[in-house]
Short mmCIF file of C-alpha atoms in Angstrom, two decimals:
data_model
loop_
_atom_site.label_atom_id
_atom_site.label_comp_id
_atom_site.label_asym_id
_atom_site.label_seq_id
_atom_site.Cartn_x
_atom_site.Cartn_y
_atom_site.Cartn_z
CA UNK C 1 -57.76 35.06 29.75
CA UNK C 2 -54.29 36.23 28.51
CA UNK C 3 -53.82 38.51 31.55
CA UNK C 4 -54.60 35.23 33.83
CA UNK C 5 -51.51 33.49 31.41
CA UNK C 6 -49.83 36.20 32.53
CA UNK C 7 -50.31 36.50 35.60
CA UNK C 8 -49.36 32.73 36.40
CA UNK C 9 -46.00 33.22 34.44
CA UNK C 10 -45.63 35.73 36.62
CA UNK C 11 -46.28 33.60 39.81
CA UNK C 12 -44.07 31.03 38.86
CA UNK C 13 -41.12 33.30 37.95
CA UNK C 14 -41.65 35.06 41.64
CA UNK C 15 -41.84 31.43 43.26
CA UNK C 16 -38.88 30.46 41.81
CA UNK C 17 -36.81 33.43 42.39
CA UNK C 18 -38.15 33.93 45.78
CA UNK C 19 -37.37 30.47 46.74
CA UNK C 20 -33.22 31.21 46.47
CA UNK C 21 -33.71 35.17 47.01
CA UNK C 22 -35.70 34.84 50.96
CA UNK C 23 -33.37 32.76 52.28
CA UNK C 24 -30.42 34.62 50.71
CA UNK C 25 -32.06 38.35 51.93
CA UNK C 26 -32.51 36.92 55.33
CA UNK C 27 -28.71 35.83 55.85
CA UNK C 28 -27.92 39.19 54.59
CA UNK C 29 -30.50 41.13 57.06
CA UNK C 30 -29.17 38.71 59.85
CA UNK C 31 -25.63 39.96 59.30
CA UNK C 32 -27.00 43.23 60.63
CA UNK C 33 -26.62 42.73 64.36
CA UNK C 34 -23.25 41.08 63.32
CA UNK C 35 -21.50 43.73 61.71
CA UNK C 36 -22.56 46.52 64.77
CA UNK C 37 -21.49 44.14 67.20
CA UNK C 38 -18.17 43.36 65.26
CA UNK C 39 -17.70 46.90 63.26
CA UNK C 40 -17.82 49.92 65.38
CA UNK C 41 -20.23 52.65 63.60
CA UNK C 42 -16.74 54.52 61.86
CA UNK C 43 -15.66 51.12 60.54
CA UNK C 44 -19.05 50.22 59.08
CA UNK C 45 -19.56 53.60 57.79
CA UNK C 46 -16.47 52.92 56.24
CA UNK C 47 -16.55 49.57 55.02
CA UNK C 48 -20.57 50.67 53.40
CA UNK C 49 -19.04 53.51 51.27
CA UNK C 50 -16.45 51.69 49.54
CA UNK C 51 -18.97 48.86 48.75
CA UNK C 52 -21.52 51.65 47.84
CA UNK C 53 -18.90 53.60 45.55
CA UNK C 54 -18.06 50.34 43.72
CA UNK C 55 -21.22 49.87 43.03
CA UNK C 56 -21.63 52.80 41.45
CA UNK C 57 -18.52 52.42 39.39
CA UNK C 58 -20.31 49.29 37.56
CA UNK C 59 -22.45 50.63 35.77
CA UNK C 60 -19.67 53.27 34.45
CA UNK C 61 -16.33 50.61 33.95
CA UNK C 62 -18.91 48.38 32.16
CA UNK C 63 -21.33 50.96 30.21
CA UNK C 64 -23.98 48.87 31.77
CA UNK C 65 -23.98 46.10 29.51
CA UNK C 66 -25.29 43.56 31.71
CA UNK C 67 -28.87 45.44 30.93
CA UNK C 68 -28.47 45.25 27.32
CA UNK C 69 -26.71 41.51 27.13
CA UNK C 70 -30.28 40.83 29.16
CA UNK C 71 -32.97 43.17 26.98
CA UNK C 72 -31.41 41.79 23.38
CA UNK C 73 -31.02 38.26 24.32
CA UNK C 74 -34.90 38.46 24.81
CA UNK C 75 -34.76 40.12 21.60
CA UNK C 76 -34.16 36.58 20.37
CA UNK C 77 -30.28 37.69 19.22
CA UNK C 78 -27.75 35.29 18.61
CA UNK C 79 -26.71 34.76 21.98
CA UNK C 80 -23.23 33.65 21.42
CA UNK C 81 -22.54 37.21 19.61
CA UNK C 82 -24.44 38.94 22.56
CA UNK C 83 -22.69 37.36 24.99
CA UNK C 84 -19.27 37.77 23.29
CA UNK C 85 -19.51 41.31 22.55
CA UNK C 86 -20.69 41.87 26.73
CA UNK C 87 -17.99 39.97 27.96
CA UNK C 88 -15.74 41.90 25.35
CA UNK C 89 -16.67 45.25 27.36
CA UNK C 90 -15.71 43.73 30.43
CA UNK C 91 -12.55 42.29 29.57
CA UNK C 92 -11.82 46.29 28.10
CA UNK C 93 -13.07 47.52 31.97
CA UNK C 94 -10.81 44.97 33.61
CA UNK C 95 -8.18 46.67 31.32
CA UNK C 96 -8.80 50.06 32.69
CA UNK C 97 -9.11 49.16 36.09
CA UNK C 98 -5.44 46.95 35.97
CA UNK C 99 -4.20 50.29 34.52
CA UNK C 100 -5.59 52.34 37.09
CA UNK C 101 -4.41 50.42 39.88
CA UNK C 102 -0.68 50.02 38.75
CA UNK C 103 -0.36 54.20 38.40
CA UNK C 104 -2.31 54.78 42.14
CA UNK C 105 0.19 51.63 43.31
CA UNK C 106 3.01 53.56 42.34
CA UNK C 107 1.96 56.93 43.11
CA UNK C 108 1.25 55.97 46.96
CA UNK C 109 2.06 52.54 47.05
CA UNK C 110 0.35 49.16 47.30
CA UNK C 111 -2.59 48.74 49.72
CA UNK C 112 -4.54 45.56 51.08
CA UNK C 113 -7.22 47.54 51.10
CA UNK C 114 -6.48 48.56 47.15
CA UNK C 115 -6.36 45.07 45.67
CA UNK C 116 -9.99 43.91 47.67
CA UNK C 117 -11.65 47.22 46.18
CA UNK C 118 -9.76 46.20 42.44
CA UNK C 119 -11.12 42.31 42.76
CA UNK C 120 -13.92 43.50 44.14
CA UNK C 121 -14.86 45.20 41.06
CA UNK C 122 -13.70 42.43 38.63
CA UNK C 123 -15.89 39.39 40.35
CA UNK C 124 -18.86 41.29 41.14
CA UNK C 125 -19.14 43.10 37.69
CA UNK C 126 -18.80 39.40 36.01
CA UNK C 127 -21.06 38.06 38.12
CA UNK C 128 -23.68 40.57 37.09
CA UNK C 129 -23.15 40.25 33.61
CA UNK C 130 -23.52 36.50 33.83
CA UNK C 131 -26.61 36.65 36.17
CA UNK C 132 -28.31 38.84 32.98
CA UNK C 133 -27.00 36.06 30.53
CA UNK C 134 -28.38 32.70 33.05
CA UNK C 135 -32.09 35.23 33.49
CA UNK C 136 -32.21 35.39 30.00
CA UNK C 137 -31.85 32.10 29.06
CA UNK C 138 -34.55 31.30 31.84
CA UNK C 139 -32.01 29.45 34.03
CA UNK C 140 -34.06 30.64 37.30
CA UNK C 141 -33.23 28.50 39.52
CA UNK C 142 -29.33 28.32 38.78
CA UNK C 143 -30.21 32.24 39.00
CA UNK C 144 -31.65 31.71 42.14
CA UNK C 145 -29.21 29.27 43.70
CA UNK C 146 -26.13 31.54 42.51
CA UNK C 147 -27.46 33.94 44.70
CA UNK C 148 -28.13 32.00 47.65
CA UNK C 149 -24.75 30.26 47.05
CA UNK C 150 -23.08 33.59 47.12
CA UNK C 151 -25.05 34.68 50.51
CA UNK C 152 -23.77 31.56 52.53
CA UNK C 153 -20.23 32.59 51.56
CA UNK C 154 -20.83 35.58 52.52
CA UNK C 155 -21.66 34.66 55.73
CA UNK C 156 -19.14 32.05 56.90
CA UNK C 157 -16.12 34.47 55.30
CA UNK C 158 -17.41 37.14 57.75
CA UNK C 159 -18.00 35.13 60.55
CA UNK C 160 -14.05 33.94 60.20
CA UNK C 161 -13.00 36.99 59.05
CA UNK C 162 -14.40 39.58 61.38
CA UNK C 163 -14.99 37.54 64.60
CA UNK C 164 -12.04 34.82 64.46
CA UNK C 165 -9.38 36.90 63.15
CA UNK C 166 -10.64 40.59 63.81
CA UNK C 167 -9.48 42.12 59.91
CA UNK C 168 -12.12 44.81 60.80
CA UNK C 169 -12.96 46.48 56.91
CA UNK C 170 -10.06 44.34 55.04
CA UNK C 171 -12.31 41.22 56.56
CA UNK C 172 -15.66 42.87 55.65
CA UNK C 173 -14.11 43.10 52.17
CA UNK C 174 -12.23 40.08 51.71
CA UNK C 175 -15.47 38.56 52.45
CA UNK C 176 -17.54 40.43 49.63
CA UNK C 177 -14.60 39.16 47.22
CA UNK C 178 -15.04 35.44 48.25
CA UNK C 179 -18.53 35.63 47.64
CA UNK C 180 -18.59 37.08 44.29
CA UNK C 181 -15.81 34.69 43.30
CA UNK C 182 -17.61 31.54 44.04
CA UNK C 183 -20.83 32.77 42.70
CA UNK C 184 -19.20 33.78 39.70
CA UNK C 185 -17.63 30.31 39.38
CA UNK C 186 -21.03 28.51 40.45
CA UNK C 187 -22.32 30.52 36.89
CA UNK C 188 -19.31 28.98 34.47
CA UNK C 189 -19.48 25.81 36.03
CA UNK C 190 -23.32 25.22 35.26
CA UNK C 191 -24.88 28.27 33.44
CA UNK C 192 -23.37 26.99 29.91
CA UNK C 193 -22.34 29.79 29.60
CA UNK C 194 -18.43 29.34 28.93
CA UNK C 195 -19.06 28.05 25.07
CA UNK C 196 -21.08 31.06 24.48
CA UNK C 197 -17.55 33.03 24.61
CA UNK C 198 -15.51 33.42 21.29
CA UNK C 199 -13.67 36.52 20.20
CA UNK C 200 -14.44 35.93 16.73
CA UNK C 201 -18.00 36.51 17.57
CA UNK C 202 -17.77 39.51 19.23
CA UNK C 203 -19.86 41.85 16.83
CA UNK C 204 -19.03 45.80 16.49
CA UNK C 205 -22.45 46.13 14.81
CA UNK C 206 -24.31 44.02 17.28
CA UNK C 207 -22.12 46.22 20.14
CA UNK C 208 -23.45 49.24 18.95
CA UNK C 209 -26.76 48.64 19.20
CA UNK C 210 -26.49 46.84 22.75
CA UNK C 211 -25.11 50.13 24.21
CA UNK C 212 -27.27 52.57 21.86
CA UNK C 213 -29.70 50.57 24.70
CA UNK C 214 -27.75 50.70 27.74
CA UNK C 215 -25.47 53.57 27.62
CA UNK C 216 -27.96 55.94 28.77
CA UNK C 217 -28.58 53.44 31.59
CA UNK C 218 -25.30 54.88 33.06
CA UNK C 219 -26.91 58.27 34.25
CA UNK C 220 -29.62 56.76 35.19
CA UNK C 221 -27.82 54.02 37.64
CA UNK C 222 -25.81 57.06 38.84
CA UNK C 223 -28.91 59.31 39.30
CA UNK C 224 -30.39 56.08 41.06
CA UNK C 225 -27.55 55.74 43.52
CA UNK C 226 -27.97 59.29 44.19
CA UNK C 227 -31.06 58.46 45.18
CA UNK C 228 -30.31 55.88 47.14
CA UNK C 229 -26.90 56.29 48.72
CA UNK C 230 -25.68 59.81 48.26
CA UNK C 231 -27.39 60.75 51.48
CA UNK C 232 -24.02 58.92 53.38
CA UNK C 233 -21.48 61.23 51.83
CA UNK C 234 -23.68 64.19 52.56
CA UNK C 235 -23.91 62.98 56.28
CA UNK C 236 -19.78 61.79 56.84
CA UNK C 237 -19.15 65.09 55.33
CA UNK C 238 -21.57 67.45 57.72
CA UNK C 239 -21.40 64.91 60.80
CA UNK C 240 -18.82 62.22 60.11
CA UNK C 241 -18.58 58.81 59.60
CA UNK C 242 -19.20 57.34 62.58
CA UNK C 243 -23.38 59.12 62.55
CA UNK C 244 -22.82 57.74 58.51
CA UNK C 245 -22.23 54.12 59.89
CA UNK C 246 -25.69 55.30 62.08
CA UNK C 247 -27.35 55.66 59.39
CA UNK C 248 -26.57 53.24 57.59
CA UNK C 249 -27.13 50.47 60.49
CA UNK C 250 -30.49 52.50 60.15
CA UNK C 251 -31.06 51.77 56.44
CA UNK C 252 -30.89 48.23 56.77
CA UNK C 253 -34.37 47.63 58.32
CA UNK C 254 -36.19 48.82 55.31
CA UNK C 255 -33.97 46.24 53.28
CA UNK C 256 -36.95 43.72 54.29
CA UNK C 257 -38.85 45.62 52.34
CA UNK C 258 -36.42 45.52 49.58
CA UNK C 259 -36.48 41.72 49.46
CA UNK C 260 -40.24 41.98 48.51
CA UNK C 261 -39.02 43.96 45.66
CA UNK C 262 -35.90 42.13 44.76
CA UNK C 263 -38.22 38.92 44.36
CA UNK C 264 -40.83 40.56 42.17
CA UNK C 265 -38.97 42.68 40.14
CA UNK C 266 -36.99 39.72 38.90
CA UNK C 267 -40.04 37.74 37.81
CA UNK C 268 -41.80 41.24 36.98
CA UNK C 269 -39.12 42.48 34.23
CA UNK C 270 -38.23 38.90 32.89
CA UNK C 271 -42.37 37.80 32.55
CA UNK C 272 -43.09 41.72 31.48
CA UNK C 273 -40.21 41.63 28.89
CA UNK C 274 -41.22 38.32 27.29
CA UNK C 275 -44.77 39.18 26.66
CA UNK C 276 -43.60 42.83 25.05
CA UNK C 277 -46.68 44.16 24.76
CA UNK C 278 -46.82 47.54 23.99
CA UNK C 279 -50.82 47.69 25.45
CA UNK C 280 -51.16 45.90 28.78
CA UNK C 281 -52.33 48.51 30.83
CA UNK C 282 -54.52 46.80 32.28
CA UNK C 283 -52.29 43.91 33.23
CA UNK C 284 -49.71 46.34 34.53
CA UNK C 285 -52.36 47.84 36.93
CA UNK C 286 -53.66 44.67 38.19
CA UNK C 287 -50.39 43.53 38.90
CA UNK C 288 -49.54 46.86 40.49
CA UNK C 289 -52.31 46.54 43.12
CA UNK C 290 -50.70 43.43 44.60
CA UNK C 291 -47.49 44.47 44.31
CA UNK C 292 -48.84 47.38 46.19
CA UNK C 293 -50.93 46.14 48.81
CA UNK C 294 -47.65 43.54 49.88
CA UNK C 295 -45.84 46.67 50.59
CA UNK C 296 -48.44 48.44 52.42
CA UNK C 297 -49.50 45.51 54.53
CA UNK C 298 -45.13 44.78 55.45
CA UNK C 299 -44.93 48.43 55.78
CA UNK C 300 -47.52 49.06 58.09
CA UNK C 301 -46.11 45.81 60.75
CA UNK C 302 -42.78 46.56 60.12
CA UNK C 303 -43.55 50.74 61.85
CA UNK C 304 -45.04 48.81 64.84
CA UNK C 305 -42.25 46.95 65.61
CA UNK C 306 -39.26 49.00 64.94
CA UNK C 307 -38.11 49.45 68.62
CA UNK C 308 -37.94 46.88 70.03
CA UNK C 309 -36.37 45.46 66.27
CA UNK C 310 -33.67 47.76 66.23
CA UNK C 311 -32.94 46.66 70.42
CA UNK C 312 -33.37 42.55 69.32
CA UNK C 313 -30.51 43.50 66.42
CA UNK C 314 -28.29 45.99 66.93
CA UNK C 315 -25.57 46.85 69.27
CA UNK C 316 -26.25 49.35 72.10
CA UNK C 317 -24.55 52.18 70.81
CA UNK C 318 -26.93 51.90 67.37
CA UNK C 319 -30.44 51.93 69.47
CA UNK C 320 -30.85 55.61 68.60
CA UNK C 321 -31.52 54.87 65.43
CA UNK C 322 -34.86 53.53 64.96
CA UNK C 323 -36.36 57.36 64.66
CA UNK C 324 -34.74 57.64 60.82
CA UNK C 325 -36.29 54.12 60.17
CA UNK C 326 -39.95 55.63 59.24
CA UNK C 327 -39.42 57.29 56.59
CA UNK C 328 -36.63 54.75 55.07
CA UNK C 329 -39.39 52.45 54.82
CA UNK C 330 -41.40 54.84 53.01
CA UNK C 331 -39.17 55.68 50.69
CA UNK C 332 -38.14 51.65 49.96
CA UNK C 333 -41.72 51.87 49.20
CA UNK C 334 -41.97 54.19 46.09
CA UNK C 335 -38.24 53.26 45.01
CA UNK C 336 -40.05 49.70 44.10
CA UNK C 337 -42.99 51.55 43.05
CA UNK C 338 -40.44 53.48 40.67
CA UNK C 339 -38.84 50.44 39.90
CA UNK C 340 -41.82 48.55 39.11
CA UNK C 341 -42.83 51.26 36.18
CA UNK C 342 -39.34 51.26 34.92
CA UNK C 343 -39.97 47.86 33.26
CA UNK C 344 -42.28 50.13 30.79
CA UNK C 345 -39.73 52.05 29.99
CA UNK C 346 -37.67 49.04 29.13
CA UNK C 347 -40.21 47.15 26.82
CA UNK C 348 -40.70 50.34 24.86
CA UNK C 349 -36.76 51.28 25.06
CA UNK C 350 -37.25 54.67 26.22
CA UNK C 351 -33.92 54.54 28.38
CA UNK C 352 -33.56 58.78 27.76
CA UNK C 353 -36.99 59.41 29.18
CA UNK C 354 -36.27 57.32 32.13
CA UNK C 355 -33.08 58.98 32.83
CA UNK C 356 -34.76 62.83 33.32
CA UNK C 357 -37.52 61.01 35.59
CA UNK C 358 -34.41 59.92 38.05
CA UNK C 359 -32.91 63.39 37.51
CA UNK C 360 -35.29 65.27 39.07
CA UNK C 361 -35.67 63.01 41.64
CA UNK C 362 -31.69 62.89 42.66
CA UNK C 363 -31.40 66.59 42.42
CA UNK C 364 -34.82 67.12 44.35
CA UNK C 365 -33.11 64.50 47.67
CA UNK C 366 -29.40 66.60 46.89
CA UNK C 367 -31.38 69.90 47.45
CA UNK C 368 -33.51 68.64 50.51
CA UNK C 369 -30.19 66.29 52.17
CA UNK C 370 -27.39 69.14 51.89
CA UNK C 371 -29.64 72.07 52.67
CA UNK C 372 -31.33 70.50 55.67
CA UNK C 373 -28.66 67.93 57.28
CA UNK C 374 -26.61 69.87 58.69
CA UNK C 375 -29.75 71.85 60.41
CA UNK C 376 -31.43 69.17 61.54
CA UNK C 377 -29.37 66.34 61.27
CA UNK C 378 -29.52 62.39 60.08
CA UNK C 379 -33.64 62.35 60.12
CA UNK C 380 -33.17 65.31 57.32
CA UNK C 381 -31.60 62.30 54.65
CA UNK C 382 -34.80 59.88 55.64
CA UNK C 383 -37.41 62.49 54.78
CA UNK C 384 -35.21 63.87 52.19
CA UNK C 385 -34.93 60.08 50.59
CA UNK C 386 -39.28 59.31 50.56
CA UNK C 387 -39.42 62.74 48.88
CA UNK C 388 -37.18 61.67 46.07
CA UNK C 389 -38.60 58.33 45.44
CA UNK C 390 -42.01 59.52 45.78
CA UNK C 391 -41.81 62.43 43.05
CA UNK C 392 -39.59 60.26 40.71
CA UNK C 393 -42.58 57.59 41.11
CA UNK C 394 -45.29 60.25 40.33
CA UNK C 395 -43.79 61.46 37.49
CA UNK C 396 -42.91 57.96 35.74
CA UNK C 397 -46.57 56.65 36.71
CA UNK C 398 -47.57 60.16 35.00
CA UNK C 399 -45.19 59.78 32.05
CA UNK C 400 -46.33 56.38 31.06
CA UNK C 401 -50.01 56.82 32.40
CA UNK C 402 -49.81 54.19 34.79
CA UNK C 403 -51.24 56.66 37.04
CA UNK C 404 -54.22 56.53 34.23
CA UNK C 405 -54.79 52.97 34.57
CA UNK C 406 -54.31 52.54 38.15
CA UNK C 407 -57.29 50.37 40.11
CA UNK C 408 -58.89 52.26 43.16
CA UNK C 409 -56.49 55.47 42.86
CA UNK C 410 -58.31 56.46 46.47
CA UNK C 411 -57.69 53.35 48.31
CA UNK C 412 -53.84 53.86 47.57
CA UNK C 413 -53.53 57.52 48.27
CA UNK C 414 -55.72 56.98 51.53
CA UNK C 415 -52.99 54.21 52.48
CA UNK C 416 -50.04 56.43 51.74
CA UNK C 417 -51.42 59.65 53.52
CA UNK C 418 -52.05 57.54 56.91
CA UNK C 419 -49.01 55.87 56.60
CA UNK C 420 -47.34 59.36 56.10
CA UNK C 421 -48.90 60.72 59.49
CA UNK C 422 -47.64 57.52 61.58
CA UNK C 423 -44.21 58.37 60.12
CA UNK C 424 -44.53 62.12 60.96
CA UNK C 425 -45.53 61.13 64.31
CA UNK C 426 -42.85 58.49 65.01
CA UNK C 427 -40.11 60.60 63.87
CA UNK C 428 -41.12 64.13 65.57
CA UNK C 429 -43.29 63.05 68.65
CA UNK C 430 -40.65 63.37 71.74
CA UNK C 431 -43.03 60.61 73.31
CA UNK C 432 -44.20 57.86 70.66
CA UNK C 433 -46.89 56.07 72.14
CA UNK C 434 -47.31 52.88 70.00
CA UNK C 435 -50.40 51.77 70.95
CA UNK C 436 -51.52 54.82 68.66
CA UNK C 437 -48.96 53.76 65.98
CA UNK C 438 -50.36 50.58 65.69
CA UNK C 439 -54.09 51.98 65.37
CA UNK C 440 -52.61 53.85 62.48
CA UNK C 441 -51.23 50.64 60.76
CA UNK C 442 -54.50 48.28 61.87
CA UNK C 443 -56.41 51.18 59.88
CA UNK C 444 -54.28 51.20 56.84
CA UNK C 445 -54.45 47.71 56.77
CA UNK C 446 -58.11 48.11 57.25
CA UNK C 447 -58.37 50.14 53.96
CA UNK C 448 -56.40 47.53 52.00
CA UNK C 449 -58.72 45.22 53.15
CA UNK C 450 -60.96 44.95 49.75
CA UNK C 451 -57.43 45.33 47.64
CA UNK C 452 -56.61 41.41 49.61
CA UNK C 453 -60.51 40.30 48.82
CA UNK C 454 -59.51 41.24 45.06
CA UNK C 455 -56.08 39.43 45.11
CA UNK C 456 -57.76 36.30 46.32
CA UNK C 457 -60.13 36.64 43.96
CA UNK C 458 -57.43 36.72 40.91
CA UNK C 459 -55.82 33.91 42.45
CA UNK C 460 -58.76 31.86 42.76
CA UNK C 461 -59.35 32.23 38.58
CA UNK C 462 -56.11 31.30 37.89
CA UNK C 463 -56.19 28.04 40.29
CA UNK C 464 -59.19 27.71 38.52
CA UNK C 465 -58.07 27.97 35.03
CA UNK C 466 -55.15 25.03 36.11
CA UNK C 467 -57.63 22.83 36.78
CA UNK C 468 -59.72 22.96 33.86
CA UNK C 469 -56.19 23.25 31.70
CA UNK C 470 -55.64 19.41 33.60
CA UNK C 471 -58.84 18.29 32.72
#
């Protein structure tokens, strides 16, 4: 009975969520075919790394408070001291970063491109830190609309930017800016979240303990980007940027896949975190199977259809790309599988032991990417990328005994194997018939089949215990 409570949080968290996120995730996979008709691959390899290295500088300028303003407010902390002390950091960061630009201004000079990366980093940094304070404070569908809000901008800047008045990266930019900035502002205006602010409650001792928490979240949001992102330097330095625009054109099909996770990992941590209870393995693995068999089942269409997908969407001179999509989506797949056990590790504040379980997965994808790129090229980073994700998920489901607790441990490896041939295939067969690729997929489906009876099932008790709750 207090799983099924659970579990229906949980389903109205996602519905919520998902409700702003889809449509938001779908602009954003729609600007696809816009930016490799627009951006040739150099410029979009281009314009991706600088958005990819300031998101890695986040979690450094800001010591990754926007984690710990989120775990202690659930904490039931005085929220106006939480808050304070978080936007304290960032006010500190914002310090740093003025001071860094005026000595690089005056070393080489002052750049357009300079002052987009510098307010890049100030709006989107706020507006993570205030998305953690709105989530915590259950706001979820101001969370929700901020997000969609933001998207929208996104796409209308771009549009003007890139197609009307042809600013090329500066545009692509520019537009991230805008976005951040009115999503930012979208927060303030109706979060309630501006009278939380004081300096005088800022709290050193409060502080402390917030990034006692989140501090060692750093390494582990760098060793996570490795993980994820790394892959382009490695490829613009062996075979430039224009094959690293490739690739990343590439990348952005499995981002379907990461909408699925971006929905449920929202509701997932927020629902997980509020019950915080230390013994709910059996909730965890019942939730797992779903959130499981939704990947398989997307996974398995989406490897049937990537051809002609990647011909719909992209620009002619991208079309060779569908070959490093395969194993992309395989590794989306146990990065939210990793993902989904990391909200363990934040109920029982084990931060440290999360960090070494995303260390040996980014050196294991360093090893595998800059040994074997520049042998066999971009398909090396796909492989090399599943093969990360997938150890650092074995070893955190190990490490917290998920792996223990996990319902019908054969049905899931079964699925994985198969799906692991059809990628194998795809990737290395110089002829890909697809009529065999999707026999593969029909027959993974086919063994998830009693996984969906079981999911019904779970949904039918909880309709179920609604009514009778009515009556």
């Amino acid at each position: 009975m207090e799983n099924g409570k659970s579990m229906k949080k949980l389903g109205k968290n996602v519905f919520i969520i998902a409700l702003g996120n889809i449509g938001s995730k779908f602009l954003v996979f729609l600007l696809v075919p816009f930016y490799t008709y627009y951006l040739t691959p150099k410029e979009y390899g281009l314009a991706d790394l600088i958005v990819m290295s300031v998101m890695v500088l986040l979690p450094i300028l800001t010591l990754s408070i926007g984690d710990g303003l989120f775990r202690f407010n659930l904490d039931n902390q005085n929220r106006h001291k939480t808050f304070s002390s978080a936007i304290g950091v960032w006010l500190s960061a914002m310090l740093l970063v003025l001071a860094g630009f005026v000595l690089i201004s005056v070393i080489f000079g002052i750049s357009v491109l300079a002052i987009l990366v510098v307010l890049l980093i100030a709006f989107q940094s706020l507006y993570i830190i205030l998305q953690q304070q709105i989530r915590s404070m259950n706001y979820l569908k101001l969370y929700a609309t901020s997000g969609l809000t933001l998207t929208l901008v996104l796409l209308f800047s771009n549009v003007v930017c890139l197609k009307y008045f042809d600013l090329g990266v500066n545009g692509f930019l520019f537009s991230q800016v805008l976005a951040f900035f009115v999503g930012t502002l979208l927060i303030l205006a109706f979060g309630r979240v501006v009278r939380l602010f004081s300096f005088r409650e800022m709290s050193g001792k409060l502080l402390k303990k917030m990034l006692h928490y989140s501090i060692p979240l750093i390494p582990n949001s760098l060793l996570w980007w490795l993980l994820q992102v790394a892959d382009r330097y490695i490829i613009t330095f062996f075979l430039g940027v224009g094959t690293a625009g490739l690739y990343t054109a590439a990348a952005k099909i499995p981002s379907i896949l990461s909408l699925i996770h971006n929905v449920f990992f929202q509701a997932w941590s927020l629902t997980a975190l509020e019950e915080k209870k230390e013994d709910q393995n059996s909730f965890f693995a019942q939730v797992f199977s779903v959130y499981s068999l939704l990947f398989f089942v997307a996974t398995a269409i989406l490897l049937c259809i990537i051809q002609p997908l990647v011909t719909l969407l992209f620009a002619p001179a991208y079309h060779s790309v569908w070959v490093f999509i395969p194993f992309l989506l395989l590794g989306v797949c146990f990065s939210s599988f990793s993902s989904f056990i990391e909200v363990s590790y934040m109920i029982a504040k084990k931060t440290r032991q999360l960090l070494l379980t995303s260390f040996i997965g980014s050196v294991l994808t360093m090893l595998i990417t800059i040994g074997l790129v520049p042998v066999f090229g971009v398909l090396a980073a796909s492989i090399a990328t599943f093969v990360g994700f997938f150890v650092t998920w074995l070893v955190r489901a190990i490490q917290m005994k998920q792996l223990r607790y996990m319902q019908n441990k054969g049905r899931f490896f079964s699925t994985v194997i198969l799906l692991l041939l059809e990628c194998i295939y795809m990737s290395f067969s110089s002829n890909v018939n697809f009529l065999i690729v999707i026999s593969m997929s029909v027959l993974a489906l086919l063994l998830q089949a009693q996984t969906v009876k079981e999911s019904v099932k779970v949904v039918r008790i909880m309709l179920k215990q609604r009514k009778a709750k009515k009556a």
